[in-house]
XYZ file of N, CA, C and O in Angstrom:
448
model
N 0.830 -1.171 0.000
C 0.000 0.000 0.000
C 0.877 1.237 0.000
O 1.860 1.316 0.706
N 0.520 2.174 -0.844
C 1.186 3.464 -0.885
C 0.369 4.452 -0.068
O -0.849 4.429 -0.090
N 1.008 5.353 0.633
C 0.323 6.442 1.314
C 1.164 7.691 1.121
O 2.345 7.707 1.458
N 0.557 8.714 0.543
C 1.309 9.929 0.246
C 0.455 11.160 0.457
O -0.764 11.101 0.365
N 1.088 12.280 0.710
C 0.366 13.547 0.719
C 0.631 14.276 -0.612
O 1.435 15.200 -0.679
N -0.028 13.840 -1.686
C 0.227 14.429 -2.995
C -0.680 15.619 -3.256
O -1.886 15.551 -3.067
N -0.065 16.686 -3.739
C -0.805 17.895 -4.081
C -1.282 17.812 -5.524
O -0.883 16.923 -6.284
N -2.150 18.744 -5.906
C -2.757 18.725 -7.237
C -1.748 18.655 -8.374
O -1.994 18.012 -9.388
N -0.602 19.291 -8.218
C 0.381 19.286 -9.303
C 0.981 17.901 -9.551
O 1.615 17.675 -10.573
N 0.770 16.965 -8.645
C 1.286 15.600 -8.801
C 0.159 14.586 -8.972
O 0.306 13.409 -8.645
N -0.946 15.008 -9.525
C -2.119 14.152 -9.684
C -1.832 12.913 -10.540
O -2.464 11.880 -10.397
N -0.843 13.004 -11.412
C -0.488 11.883 -12.280
C -0.053 10.643 -11.532
O -0.175 9.532 -12.046
N 0.456 10.804 -10.322
C 0.830 9.623 -9.530
C -0.412 8.798 -9.254
O -0.424 7.584 -9.437
N -1.483 9.457 -8.843
C -2.726 8.750 -8.528
C -3.405 8.194 -9.771
O -3.980 7.109 -9.734
N -3.341 8.936 -10.877
C -4.108 8.545 -12.064
C -3.331 7.705 -13.064
O -3.933 6.964 -13.842
N -1.999 7.800 -13.059
C -1.206 7.040 -14.040
C -0.195 6.101 -13.399
O -0.076 4.947 -13.808
N 0.556 6.571 -12.415
C 1.635 5.760 -11.845
C 1.095 4.556 -11.076
O 1.559 3.431 -11.271
N 0.124 4.772 -10.202
C -0.408 3.656 -9.407
C -1.007 2.563 -10.305
O -0.662 1.387 -10.151
N -1.879 2.905 -11.281
C -2.376 1.852 -12.174
C -1.260 1.156 -12.959
O -1.313 -0.061 -13.169
N -0.257 1.909 -13.372
C 0.857 1.314 -14.109
C 1.606 0.309 -13.246
O 1.937 -0.792 -13.699
N 1.889 0.666 -12.005
C 2.610 -0.247 -11.113
C 1.801 -1.515 -10.854
O 2.355 -2.614 -10.791
N 0.496 -1.371 -10.703
C -0.351 -2.548 -10.481
C -0.301 -3.473 -11.689
O -0.117 -4.681 -11.546
N -0.436 -2.900 -12.881
C -0.452 -3.732 -14.091
C 0.905 -4.350 -14.384
O 0.999 -5.528 -14.698
N 1.980 -3.577 -14.267
C 3.275 -4.135 -14.625
C 3.730 -5.214 -13.648
O 4.502 -6.086 -14.015
N 3.232 -5.167 -12.414
C 3.576 -6.199 -11.431
C 2.484 -7.248 -11.271
O 2.636 -8.190 -10.495
N 1.361 -7.052 -11.976
C 0.238 -7.987 -11.957
C -0.246 -8.264 -10.537
O -0.461 -9.405 -10.129
N -0.447 -7.177 -9.778
C -0.895 -7.249 -8.393
C -1.939 -6.162 -8.129
O -2.116 -5.253 -8.927
N -2.621 -6.270 -7.008
C -3.471 -5.182 -6.538
C -2.592 -4.160 -5.831
O -1.636 -4.527 -5.135
N -2.911 -2.889 -5.997
C -2.224 -1.829 -5.278
C -3.272 -0.967 -4.592
O -4.208 -0.488 -5.236
N -3.119 -0.785 -3.286
C -3.974 0.123 -2.523
C -3.189 1.413 -2.314
O -2.039 1.380 -1.869
N -3.808 2.526 -2.661
C -3.141 3.823 -2.603
C -4.024 4.795 -1.823
O -5.201 4.963 -2.154
N -3.480 5.407 -0.794
C -4.231 6.363 0.024
C -3.562 7.735 -0.054
O -2.352 7.847 0.062
N -4.367 8.761 -0.266
C -3.862 10.128 -0.366
C -4.699 11.049 0.503
O -5.854 10.775 0.802
N -4.107 12.153 0.877
C -4.811 13.166 1.658
C -5.755 13.950 0.763
O -5.613 13.968 -0.452
N -6.704 14.626 1.385
C -7.634 15.506 0.673
C -7.715 16.837 1.390
O -7.335 16.953 2.552
N -8.196 17.830 0.667
C -8.436 19.130 1.272
C -7.241 20.062 1.205
O -6.251 19.794 0.518
N -7.364 21.152 1.934
C -6.334 22.201 1.942
C -5.746 22.307 3.337
O -6.466 22.311 4.333
N -4.439 22.358 3.383
C -3.719 22.540 4.639
C -2.618 23.558 4.382
O -1.681 23.273 3.619
N -2.757 24.740 4.944
C -1.786 25.795 4.671
C -1.824 26.169 3.204
O -2.875 26.466 2.651
N -0.692 26.090 2.553
C -0.619 26.427 1.128
C -0.759 25.196 0.231
O -0.650 25.304 -0.981
N -1.002 24.034 0.830
C -1.088 22.797 0.054
C -2.530 22.380 -0.172
O -3.331 22.340 0.752
N -2.851 22.026 -1.421
C -4.150 21.465 -1.754
C -3.926 20.043 -2.248
O -3.306 19.825 -3.286
N -4.425 19.085 -1.484
C -4.208 17.679 -1.788
C -5.265 17.171 -2.764
O -6.418 17.582 -2.715
N -4.863 16.257 -3.638
C -5.753 15.844 -4.733
C -6.654 14.662 -4.404
O -7.568 14.360 -5.170
N -6.441 13.955 -3.293
C -7.292 12.808 -2.994
C -7.065 11.695 -3.997
O -5.932 11.301 -4.271
N -8.130 11.171 -4.557
C -8.095 10.107 -5.576
C -7.489 8.802 -5.067
O -6.855 8.055 -5.811
N -7.681 8.512 -3.784
C -7.246 7.223 -3.245
C -7.903 6.115 -4.053
O -8.989 6.291 -4.608
N -7.233 4.959 -4.135
C -7.784 3.897 -4.971
C -7.253 2.529 -4.574
O -6.273 2.405 -3.851
N -7.943 1.535 -5.077
C -7.444 0.165 -5.132
C -7.469 -0.182 -6.607
O -8.511 -0.123 -7.255
N -6.294 -0.468 -7.145
C -6.176 -0.762 -8.567
C -5.867 -2.239 -8.745
O -5.051 -2.803 -8.023
N -6.534 -2.859 -9.715
C -6.395 -4.290 -9.933
C -5.153 -4.650 -10.716
O -4.452 -3.782 -11.255
N -4.859 -5.941 -10.807
C -3.663 -6.412 -11.493
C -3.676 -6.148 -13.001
O -2.654 -6.269 -13.662
N -4.821 -5.731 -13.523
C -4.911 -5.359 -14.936
C -4.767 -3.852 -15.140
O -4.871 -3.356 -16.250
N -4.530 -3.095 -14.045
C -4.366 -1.652 -14.125
C -5.662 -0.874 -14.043
O -5.653 0.354 -14.058
N -6.783 -1.565 -13.941
C -8.080 -0.899 -13.832
C -8.462 -0.719 -12.366
O -8.127 -1.553 -11.522
N -9.179 0.359 -12.087
C -9.598 0.639 -10.718
C -10.624 -0.373 -10.237
O -11.632 -0.616 -10.905
N -10.381 -0.946 -9.070
C -11.381 -1.759 -8.391
C -12.242 -0.841 -7.533
O -13.407 -1.120 -7.277
N -11.657 0.281 -7.094
C -12.361 1.327 -6.352
C -11.539 2.601 -6.464
O -10.310 2.555 -6.466
N -12.239 3.735 -6.561
C -11.543 5.025 -6.694
C -12.337 6.089 -5.942
O -13.531 6.243 -6.145
N -11.658 6.825 -5.087
C -12.274 7.941 -4.365
C -12.218 9.197 -5.225
O -11.465 9.269 -6.202
N -12.975 10.169 -4.822
C -12.945 11.464 -5.502
C -11.899 12.343 -4.808
O -11.051 11.847 -4.074
N -12.001 13.620 -5.018
C -11.054 14.539 -4.376
C -11.562 15.015 -3.016
O -10.946 15.871 -2.394
N -12.671 14.442 -2.551
C -13.175 14.784 -1.223
C -13.012 13.588 -0.290
O -12.727 12.476 -0.720
N -13.208 13.824 0.985
C -13.000 12.773 1.975
C -14.086 11.702 1.841
O -15.274 12.008 1.829
N -13.667 10.468 1.708
C -14.604 9.354 1.627
C -13.874 8.043 1.892
O -12.648 7.982 1.873
N -14.645 7.010 2.143
C -14.093 5.682 2.363
C -14.450 4.830 1.150
O -15.582 4.879 0.662
N -13.486 4.068 0.678
C -13.743 3.190 -0.467
C -13.508 1.744 -0.063
O -12.753 1.457 0.872
N -14.158 0.852 -0.769
C -14.028 -0.582 -0.537
C -13.838 -1.263 -1.880
O -14.398 -0.830 -2.887
N -13.055 -2.323 -1.879
C -12.854 -3.089 -3.106
C -12.763 -4.565 -2.767
O -12.290 -4.938 -1.697
N -13.203 -5.372 -3.687
C -13.063 -6.818 -3.563
C -11.797 -7.202 -4.316
O -11.629 -6.843 -5.481
N -10.902 -7.894 -3.627
C -9.689 -8.385 -4.286
C -9.798 -9.903 -4.400
O -10.376 -10.558 -3.538
N -9.260 -10.420 -5.473
C -9.471 -11.831 -5.776
C -8.200 -12.489 -6.296
O -7.593 -11.999 -7.249
N -7.842 -13.592 -5.688
C -6.715 -14.376 -6.207
C -7.022 -14.896 -7.600
O -6.131 -14.996 -8.440
N -8.281 -15.210 -7.850
C -8.665 -15.685 -9.181
C -8.446 -14.607 -10.235
O -8.059 -14.908 -11.362
N -8.702 -13.347 -9.880
C -8.462 -12.257 -10.823
C -6.969 -12.114 -11.111
O -6.558 -11.895 -12.251
N -6.143 -12.263 -10.095
C -4.689 -12.215 -10.305
C -4.273 -13.347 -11.242
O -3.517 -13.124 -12.188
N -4.785 -14.546 -11.003
C -4.463 -15.688 -11.874
C -4.916 -15.437 -13.317
O -4.201 -15.736 -14.265
N -6.131 -14.892 -13.469
C -6.659 -14.615 -14.807
C -5.774 -13.617 -15.541
O -5.389 -13.833 -16.693
N -5.404 -12.544 -14.864
C -4.562 -11.517 -15.491
C -3.191 -12.089 -15.817
O -2.664 -11.882 -16.913
N -2.627 -12.830 -14.893
C -1.293 -13.384 -15.128
C -1.287 -14.395 -16.271
O -0.269 -14.572 -16.935
N -2.406 -15.048 -16.519
C -2.449 -15.992 -17.632
C -2.613 -15.275 -18.970
O -2.258 -15.815 -20.008
N -3.131 -14.042 -18.947
C -3.349 -13.313 -20.203
C -2.210 -12.358 -20.548
O -2.000 -12.051 -21.714
N -1.481 -11.858 -19.556
C -0.337 -10.989 -19.817
C 0.922 -11.847 -19.870
O 1.007 -12.866 -19.211
N 1.905 -11.407 -20.635
C 3.068 -12.280 -20.792
C 4.394 -11.629 -20.427
O 5.415 -12.294 -20.460
N 4.413 -10.349 -20.075
C 5.713 -9.701 -19.908
C 6.549 -10.301 -18.779
O 7.761 -10.341 -18.880
N 5.936 -10.806 -17.736
C 6.719 -11.430 -16.661
C 7.156 -12.834 -17.093
O 8.292 -13.238 -16.881
N 6.258 -13.573 -17.753
C 6.613 -14.921 -18.228
C 7.703 -14.876 -19.301
O 8.456 -15.826 -19.459
N 7.761 -13.780 -20.050
C 8.699 -13.678 -21.167
C 10.110 -13.229 -20.760
O 10.959 -13.017 -21.620
N 10.336 -13.102 -19.455
C 11.685 -12.714 -19.025
C 12.705 -13.739 -19.491
O 12.431 -14.925 -19.541
N 13.887 -13.274 -19.828
C 14.987 -14.162 -20.229
C 15.927 -14.313 -19.046
O 16.984 -13.692 -18.984
N 15.524 -15.143 -18.078
C 16.338 -15.284 -16.879
C 17.690 -15.928 -17.169
O 18.615 -15.798 -16.376
N 17.831 -16.582 -18.326
C 19.126 -17.144 -18.692
C 20.147 -16.040 -18.985
O 21.349 -16.287 -18.989
N 19.666 -14.813 -19.191
C 20.566 -13.690 -19.451
C 20.923 -12.915 -18.180
O 21.755 -12.020 -18.219
N 20.284 -13.252 -17.065
C 20.555 -12.559 -15.803
C 21.902 -13.023 -15.250
O 22.326 -14.164 -15.484
N 22.559 -12.157 -14.473
C 23.773 -12.607 -13.775
C 23.434 -13.800 -12.880
O 22.298 -13.955 -12.455
N 24.405 -14.629 -12.587
C 24.207 -15.838 -11.800
C 23.431 -15.561 -10.517
O 23.745 -14.654 -9.761
N 22.387 -16.370 -10.284
C 21.624 -16.265 -9.045
C 20.484 -15.269 -9.097
O 19.699 -15.192 -8.172
N 20.348 -14.502 -10.161
C 19.263 -13.516 -10.235
C 18.156 -14.041 -11.126
O 18.390 -14.759 -12.077
N 16.933 -13.634 -10.815
C 15.799 -13.996 -11.646
C 15.201 -15.346 -11.332
O 14.223 -15.745 -11.910
N 15.808 -16.075 -10.421
C 15.249 -17.363 -10.018
C 14.400 -17.138 -8.781
O 14.856 -16.572 -7.806
N 13.191 -17.542 -8.837
C 12.263 -17.342 -7.738
C 12.833 -17.897 -6.432
O 13.235 -19.045 -6.367
N 12.868 -17.042 -5.425
C 13.311 -17.468 -4.102
C 14.808 -17.549 -3.924
O 15.277 -17.950 -2.879
N 15.594 -17.170 -4.944
C 17.039 -17.305 -4.781
C 17.780 -16.029 -5.186
O 18.889 -16.091 -5.660
N 17.155 -14.903 -4.995
C 17.819 -13.645 -5.353
C 19.011 -13.417 -4.445
O 18.949 -13.610 -3.243
N 20.112 -13.057 -5.050
C 21.284 -12.753 -4.251
C 21.577 -11.266 -4.363
O 21.544 -10.700 -5.441
N 21.840 -10.668 -3.237
C 22.119 -9.232 -3.206
C 23.519 -9.049 -2.662
O 23.854 -9.557 -1.590
N 24.317 -8.341 -3.398
C 25.677 -8.075 -2.969
C 25.723 -6.693 -2.332
O 25.267 -5.715 -2.903
N 26.247 -6.635 -1.126
C 26.403 -5.340 -0.457
C 27.884 -5.151 -0.148
O 28.437 -5.829 0.700
N 28.491 -4.267 -0.894
C 29.900 -3.979 -0.667
C 30.031 -2.551 -0.188
O 29.422 -1.643 -0.733
N 30.838 -2.376 0.809
C 31.100 -1.025 1.308
C 32.110 -0.363 0.386
O 33.115 -0.951 0.016
N 31.817 0.838 -0.040
C 32.778 1.573 -0.869
C 33.348 2.716 -0.064
O 32.696 3.316 0.766
N 34.620 2.989 -0.337
C 35.303 4.059 0.397
C 35.492 5.252 -0.493
O 35.655 5.199 -1.632
């Protein structure tokens, strides 16, 4: 879940970035944003739950409200069977140990 205090000038995060992240990762994304005016800031609202296909399962307006969405493992399975970008990865081209489910290796070296 994302939670941000985004102002009107950054409305694209709520309307484009969140749906894109949900679709490209084939997951549900819950996004909560502030609404109203506080000092010199005007928040855009538009909290949402976006489905694994990038479509809104629920979307709030720019005013204060509560939203509800039904999330479904079957919907995730359906989307994952129809989209191919994750299945089409060429893990044979990844450096050793990367791209294999459950075996990601992370190297942390201190640099001076």
